[in-house]
XYZ file of C-alpha atoms in Angstrom:
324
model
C 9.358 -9.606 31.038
C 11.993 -7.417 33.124
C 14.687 -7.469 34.800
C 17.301 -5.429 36.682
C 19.912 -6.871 34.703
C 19.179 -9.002 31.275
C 22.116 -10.502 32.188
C 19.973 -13.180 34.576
C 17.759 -14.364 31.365
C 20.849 -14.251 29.078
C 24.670 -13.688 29.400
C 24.833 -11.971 26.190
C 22.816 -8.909 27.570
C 24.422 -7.960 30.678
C 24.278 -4.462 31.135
C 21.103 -4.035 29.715
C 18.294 -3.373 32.533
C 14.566 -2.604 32.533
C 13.261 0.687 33.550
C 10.302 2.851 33.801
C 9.335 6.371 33.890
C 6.233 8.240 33.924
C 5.154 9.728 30.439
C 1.628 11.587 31.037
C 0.453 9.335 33.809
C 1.165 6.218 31.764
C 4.394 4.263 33.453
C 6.239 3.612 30.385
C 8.826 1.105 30.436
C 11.940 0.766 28.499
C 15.312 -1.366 28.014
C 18.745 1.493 28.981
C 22.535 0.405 28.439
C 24.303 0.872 31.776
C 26.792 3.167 29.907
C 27.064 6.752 31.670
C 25.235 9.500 29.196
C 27.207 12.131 28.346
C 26.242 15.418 26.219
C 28.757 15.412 23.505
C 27.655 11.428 22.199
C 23.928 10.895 21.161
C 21.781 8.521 22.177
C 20.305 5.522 20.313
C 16.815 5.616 20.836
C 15.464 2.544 19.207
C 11.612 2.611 18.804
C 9.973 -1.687 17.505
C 7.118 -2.299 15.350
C 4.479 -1.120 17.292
C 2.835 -4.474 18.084
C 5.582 -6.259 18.948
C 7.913 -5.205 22.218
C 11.222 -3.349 23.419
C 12.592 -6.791 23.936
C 12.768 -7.283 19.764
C 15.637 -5.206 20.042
C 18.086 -6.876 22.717
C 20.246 -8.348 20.563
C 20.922 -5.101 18.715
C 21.610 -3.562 22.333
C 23.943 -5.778 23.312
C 25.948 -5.148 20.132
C 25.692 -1.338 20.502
C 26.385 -1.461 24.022
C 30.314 -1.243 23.809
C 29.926 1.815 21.490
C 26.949 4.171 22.129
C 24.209 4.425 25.031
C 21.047 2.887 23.871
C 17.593 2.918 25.059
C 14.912 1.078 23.178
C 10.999 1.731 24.232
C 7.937 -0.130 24.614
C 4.906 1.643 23.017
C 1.659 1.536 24.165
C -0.629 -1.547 24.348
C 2.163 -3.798 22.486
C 0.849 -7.438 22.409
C 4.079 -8.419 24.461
C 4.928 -4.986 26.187
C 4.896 -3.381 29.615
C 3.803 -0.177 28.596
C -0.136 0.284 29.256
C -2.428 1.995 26.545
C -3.781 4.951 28.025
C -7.150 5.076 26.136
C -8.130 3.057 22.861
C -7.656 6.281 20.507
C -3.591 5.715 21.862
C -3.487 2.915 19.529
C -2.431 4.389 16.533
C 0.812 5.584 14.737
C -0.091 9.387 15.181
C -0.802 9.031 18.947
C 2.618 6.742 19.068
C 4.496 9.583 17.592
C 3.079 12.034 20.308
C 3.982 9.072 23.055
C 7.572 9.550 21.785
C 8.128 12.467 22.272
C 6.506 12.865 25.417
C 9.323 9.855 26.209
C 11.903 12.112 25.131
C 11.165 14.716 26.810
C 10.440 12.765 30.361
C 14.057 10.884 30.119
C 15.635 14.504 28.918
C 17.131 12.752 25.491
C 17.926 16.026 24.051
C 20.093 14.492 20.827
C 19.025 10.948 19.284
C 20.120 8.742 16.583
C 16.537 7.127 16.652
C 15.759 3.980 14.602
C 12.403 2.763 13.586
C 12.315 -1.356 12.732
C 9.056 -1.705 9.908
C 6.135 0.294 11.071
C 8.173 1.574 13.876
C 10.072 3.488 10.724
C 7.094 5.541 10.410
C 7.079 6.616 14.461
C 10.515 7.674 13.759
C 10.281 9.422 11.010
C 7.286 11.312 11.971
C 9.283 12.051 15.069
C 12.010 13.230 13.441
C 9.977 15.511 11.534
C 8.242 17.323 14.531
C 11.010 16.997 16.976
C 14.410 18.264 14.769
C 15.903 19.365 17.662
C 16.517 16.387 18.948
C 17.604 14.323 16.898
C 21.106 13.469 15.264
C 20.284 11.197 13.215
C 17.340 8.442 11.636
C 17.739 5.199 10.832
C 14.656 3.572 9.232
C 15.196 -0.338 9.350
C 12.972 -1.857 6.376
C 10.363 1.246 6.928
C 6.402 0.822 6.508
C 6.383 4.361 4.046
C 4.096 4.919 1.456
C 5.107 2.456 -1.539
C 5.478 4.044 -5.448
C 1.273 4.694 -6.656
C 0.012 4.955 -10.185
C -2.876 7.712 -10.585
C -5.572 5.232 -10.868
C -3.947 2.983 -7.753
C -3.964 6.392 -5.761
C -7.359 7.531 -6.791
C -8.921 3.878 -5.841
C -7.328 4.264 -2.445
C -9.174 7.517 -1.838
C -11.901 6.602 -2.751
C -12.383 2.982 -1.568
C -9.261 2.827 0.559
C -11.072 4.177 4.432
C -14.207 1.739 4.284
C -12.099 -1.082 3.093
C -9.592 -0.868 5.670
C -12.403 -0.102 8.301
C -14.246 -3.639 7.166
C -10.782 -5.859 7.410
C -9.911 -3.784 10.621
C -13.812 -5.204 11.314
C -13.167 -8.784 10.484
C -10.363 -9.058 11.984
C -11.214 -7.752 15.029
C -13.995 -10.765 15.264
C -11.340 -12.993 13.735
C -8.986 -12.876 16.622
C -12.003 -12.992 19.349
C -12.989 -16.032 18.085
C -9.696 -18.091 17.171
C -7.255 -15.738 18.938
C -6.110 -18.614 21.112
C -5.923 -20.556 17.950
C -3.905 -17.764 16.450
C -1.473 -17.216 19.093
C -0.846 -21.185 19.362
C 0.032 -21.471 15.785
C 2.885 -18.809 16.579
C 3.885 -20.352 19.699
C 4.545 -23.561 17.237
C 6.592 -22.269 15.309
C 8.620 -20.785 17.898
C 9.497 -23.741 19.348
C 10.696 -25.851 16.429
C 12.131 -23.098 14.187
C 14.183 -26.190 12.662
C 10.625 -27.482 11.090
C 10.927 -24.544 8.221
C 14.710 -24.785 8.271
C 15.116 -24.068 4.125
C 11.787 -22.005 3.650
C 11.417 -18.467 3.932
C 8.819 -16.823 6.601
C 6.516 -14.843 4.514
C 8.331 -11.800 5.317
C 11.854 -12.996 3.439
C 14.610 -14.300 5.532
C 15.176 -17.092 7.671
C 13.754 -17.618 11.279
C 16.962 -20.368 11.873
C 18.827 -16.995 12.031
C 17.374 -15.725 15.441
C 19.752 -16.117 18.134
C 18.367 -18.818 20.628
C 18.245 -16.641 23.523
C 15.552 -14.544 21.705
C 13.594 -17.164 19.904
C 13.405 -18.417 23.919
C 12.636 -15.212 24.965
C 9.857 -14.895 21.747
C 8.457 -18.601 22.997
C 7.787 -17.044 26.504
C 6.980 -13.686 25.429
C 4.573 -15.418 23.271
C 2.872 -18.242 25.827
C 1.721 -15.345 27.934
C 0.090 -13.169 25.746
C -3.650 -12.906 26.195
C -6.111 -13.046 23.158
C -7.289 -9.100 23.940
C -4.201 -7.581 23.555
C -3.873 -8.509 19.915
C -7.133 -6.068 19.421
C -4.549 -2.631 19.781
C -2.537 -4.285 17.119
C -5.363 -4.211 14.516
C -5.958 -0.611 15.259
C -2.583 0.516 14.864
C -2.099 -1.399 11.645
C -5.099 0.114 9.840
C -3.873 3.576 10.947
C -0.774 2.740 9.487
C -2.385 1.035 6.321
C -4.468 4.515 6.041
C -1.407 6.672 6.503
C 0.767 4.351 3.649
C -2.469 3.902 1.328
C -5.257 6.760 1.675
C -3.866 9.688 3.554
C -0.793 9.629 1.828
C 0.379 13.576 2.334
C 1.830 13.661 6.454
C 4.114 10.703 5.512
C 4.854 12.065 1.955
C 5.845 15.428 3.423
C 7.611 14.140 6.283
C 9.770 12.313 3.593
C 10.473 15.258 1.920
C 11.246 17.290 4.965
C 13.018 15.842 7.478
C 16.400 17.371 7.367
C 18.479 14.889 9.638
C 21.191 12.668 8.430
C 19.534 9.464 7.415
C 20.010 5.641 6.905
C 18.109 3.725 5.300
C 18.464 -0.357 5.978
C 17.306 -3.246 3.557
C 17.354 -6.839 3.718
C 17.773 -7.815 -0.001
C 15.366 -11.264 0.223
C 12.839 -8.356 2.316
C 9.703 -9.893 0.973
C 7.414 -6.851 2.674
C 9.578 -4.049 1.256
C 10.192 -4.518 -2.009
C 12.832 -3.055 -3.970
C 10.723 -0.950 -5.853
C 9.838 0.843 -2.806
C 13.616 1.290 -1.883
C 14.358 2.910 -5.276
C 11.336 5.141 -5.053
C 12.533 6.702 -1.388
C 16.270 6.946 -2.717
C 14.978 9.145 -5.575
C 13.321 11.277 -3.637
C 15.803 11.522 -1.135
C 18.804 10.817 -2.841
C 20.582 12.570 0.218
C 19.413 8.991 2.018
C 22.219 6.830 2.405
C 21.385 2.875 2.039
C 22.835 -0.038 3.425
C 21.600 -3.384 1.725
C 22.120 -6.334 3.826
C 21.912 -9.451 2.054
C 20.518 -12.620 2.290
C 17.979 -10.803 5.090
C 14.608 -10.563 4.969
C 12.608 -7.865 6.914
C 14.087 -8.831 10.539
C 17.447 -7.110 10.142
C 17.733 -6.683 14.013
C 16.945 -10.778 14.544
C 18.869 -12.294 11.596
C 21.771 -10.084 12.085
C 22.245 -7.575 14.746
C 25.822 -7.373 14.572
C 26.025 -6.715 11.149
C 23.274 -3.818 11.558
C 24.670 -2.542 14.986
C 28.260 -2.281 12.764
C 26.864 -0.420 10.009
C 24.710 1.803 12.299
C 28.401 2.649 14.023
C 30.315 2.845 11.500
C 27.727 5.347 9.653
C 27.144 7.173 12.391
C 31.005 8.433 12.964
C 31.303 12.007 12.787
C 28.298 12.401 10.296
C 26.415 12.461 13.658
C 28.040 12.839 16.700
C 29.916 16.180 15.136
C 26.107 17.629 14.856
């Protein structure tokens, strides 16, 4: 969906507007603050999981809003997006990364504090790591990175790791052409009576009761239009992602290891996708990384809480960033 002001769908995001700009012949479309831009503040460039759409991230705009201009961008092909994929090899985390900072460039954000929500961690980071100049700062919201490996875990991903993710990429491919419909309904369900699991936790930690109801509404409708093909870009852009966490370990690794921007690093504690392992592993490689634990979250920081994470974006941000 769009709109010239969010402010029609939901008071809560007034001053938040859909626009679009051309990116290599691909109109890309994206979600601005109506704050003026000015050189001396950076802008928040927030980049979603890549199958899921700008649109994840209004509640986090309209808390930033007072305090920072943000823009958050629809990749390519999304299931729920507005952004068109330019040719099937676009659907995949390196070609992303190239998308974004095409993006950049085409809207002239010359200094970022760019945040990446799950796999949209890796975009950022890998962005961060071939486009320093840019950007002031990262912020890597429950990140998809490469999790801690023992020698023998490592050495059966390389060797087994590519055809095994090719065959589930495979079957599930021909999964969602034959119950896609099914698929997407079961979703749509659960969207509209969030109350029904009231007490549980989804699968990925947290609580779903926590959404705000003008996104779960937005989700529901988001959700009833989607058409069973689109979900196909999603499968490829996981199992590049899977290959990049799993098998070819090193770009990701080195990236880590490299990028030299002021970083955050943002955990739900109940996080049932990024366990704490994982955290622990990143910190002592980068003990440089600061980390913010939010608890009682799961791996939806930006949904359960977004003015929790838009405060401790701010407040870290301060003059650790906008003095670069």
């Amino acid at each position: 969906m769009q709109y010239a002001d969010w402010g029609e769908r939901a008071t809560r995001w007034s001053g938040i507007r859909s626009e679009t700009v051309d990116v290599r012949g691909t109109k890309a479309h994206y979600l601005v603050t109506d704050q003026t831009r000015t050189s001396e503040v950076p802008v928040h460039l927030l980049v979603p999981n890549p199958a899921n759409s700008a649109s994840n991230w209004l509640d986090v705009l309209a808390e930033l809003r007072p305090h920072a201009n943000a823009i958050a961008v629809d990749l390519p092909g999304t299931i729920a997006g507005h952004t068109a994929l330019p040719n099937r090899r676009a659907a995949s985390i390196e070609a992303n990364v190239l998308f974004l900072r095409d993006f950049a460039e085409a809207l002239d954000l010359d200094r970022v504090v760019v945040h990446g929500w799950s796999a949209g961690g890796v975009i950022a980071l890998l962005f961060a790591d071939q486009a320093p100049e840019r950007v002031a700062g990262l912020v890597l919201v429950v990140p998809a990175l490469p999790p801690p490996l023992s020698d023998g875990e490592a050495r059966m991903w390389r060797t087994l790791g590519r055809a095994g993710l090719a065959v589930v990429a495979a079957v599930t491919l021909v999964l969602f052409r034959v119950s896609g419909r099914r698929i997407l309904a079961a979703q749509l369900r659960v969207l509209e009576n969030p109350a029904s699991i009231a007490g549980r936790k989804w699968n990925t930690g947290g609580d779903l009761t926590r959404m705000s109801p003008e996104i779960a509404s937005l989700m529901r409708d988001e959700m009833s239009a989607v058409e069973p093909p689109r979900l196909a870009s999603a499968v490829t852009v996981y199992a590049s992602l899977m290959s990049l966490m799993f098998v070819r370990r090193r770009p990701l690794l080195d990236a880590m290891r490299r990028v030299a921007s002021p970083s955050l690093l943002v955990w739900g504690d109940e996080d049932r996708l990024t366990p704490r392992a994982s955290i622990d592993d990143w910190t002592a490689q980068r003990p440089d990384w600061n980390l913010a634990v939010l608890h009682r979250v799961g791996h939806a920081p930006p949904f359960e809480v977004p003015a929790d994470y838009a405060r401790t974006v701010v407040d870290w941000c301060g003059p650790r960033v906008h003095d670069r």
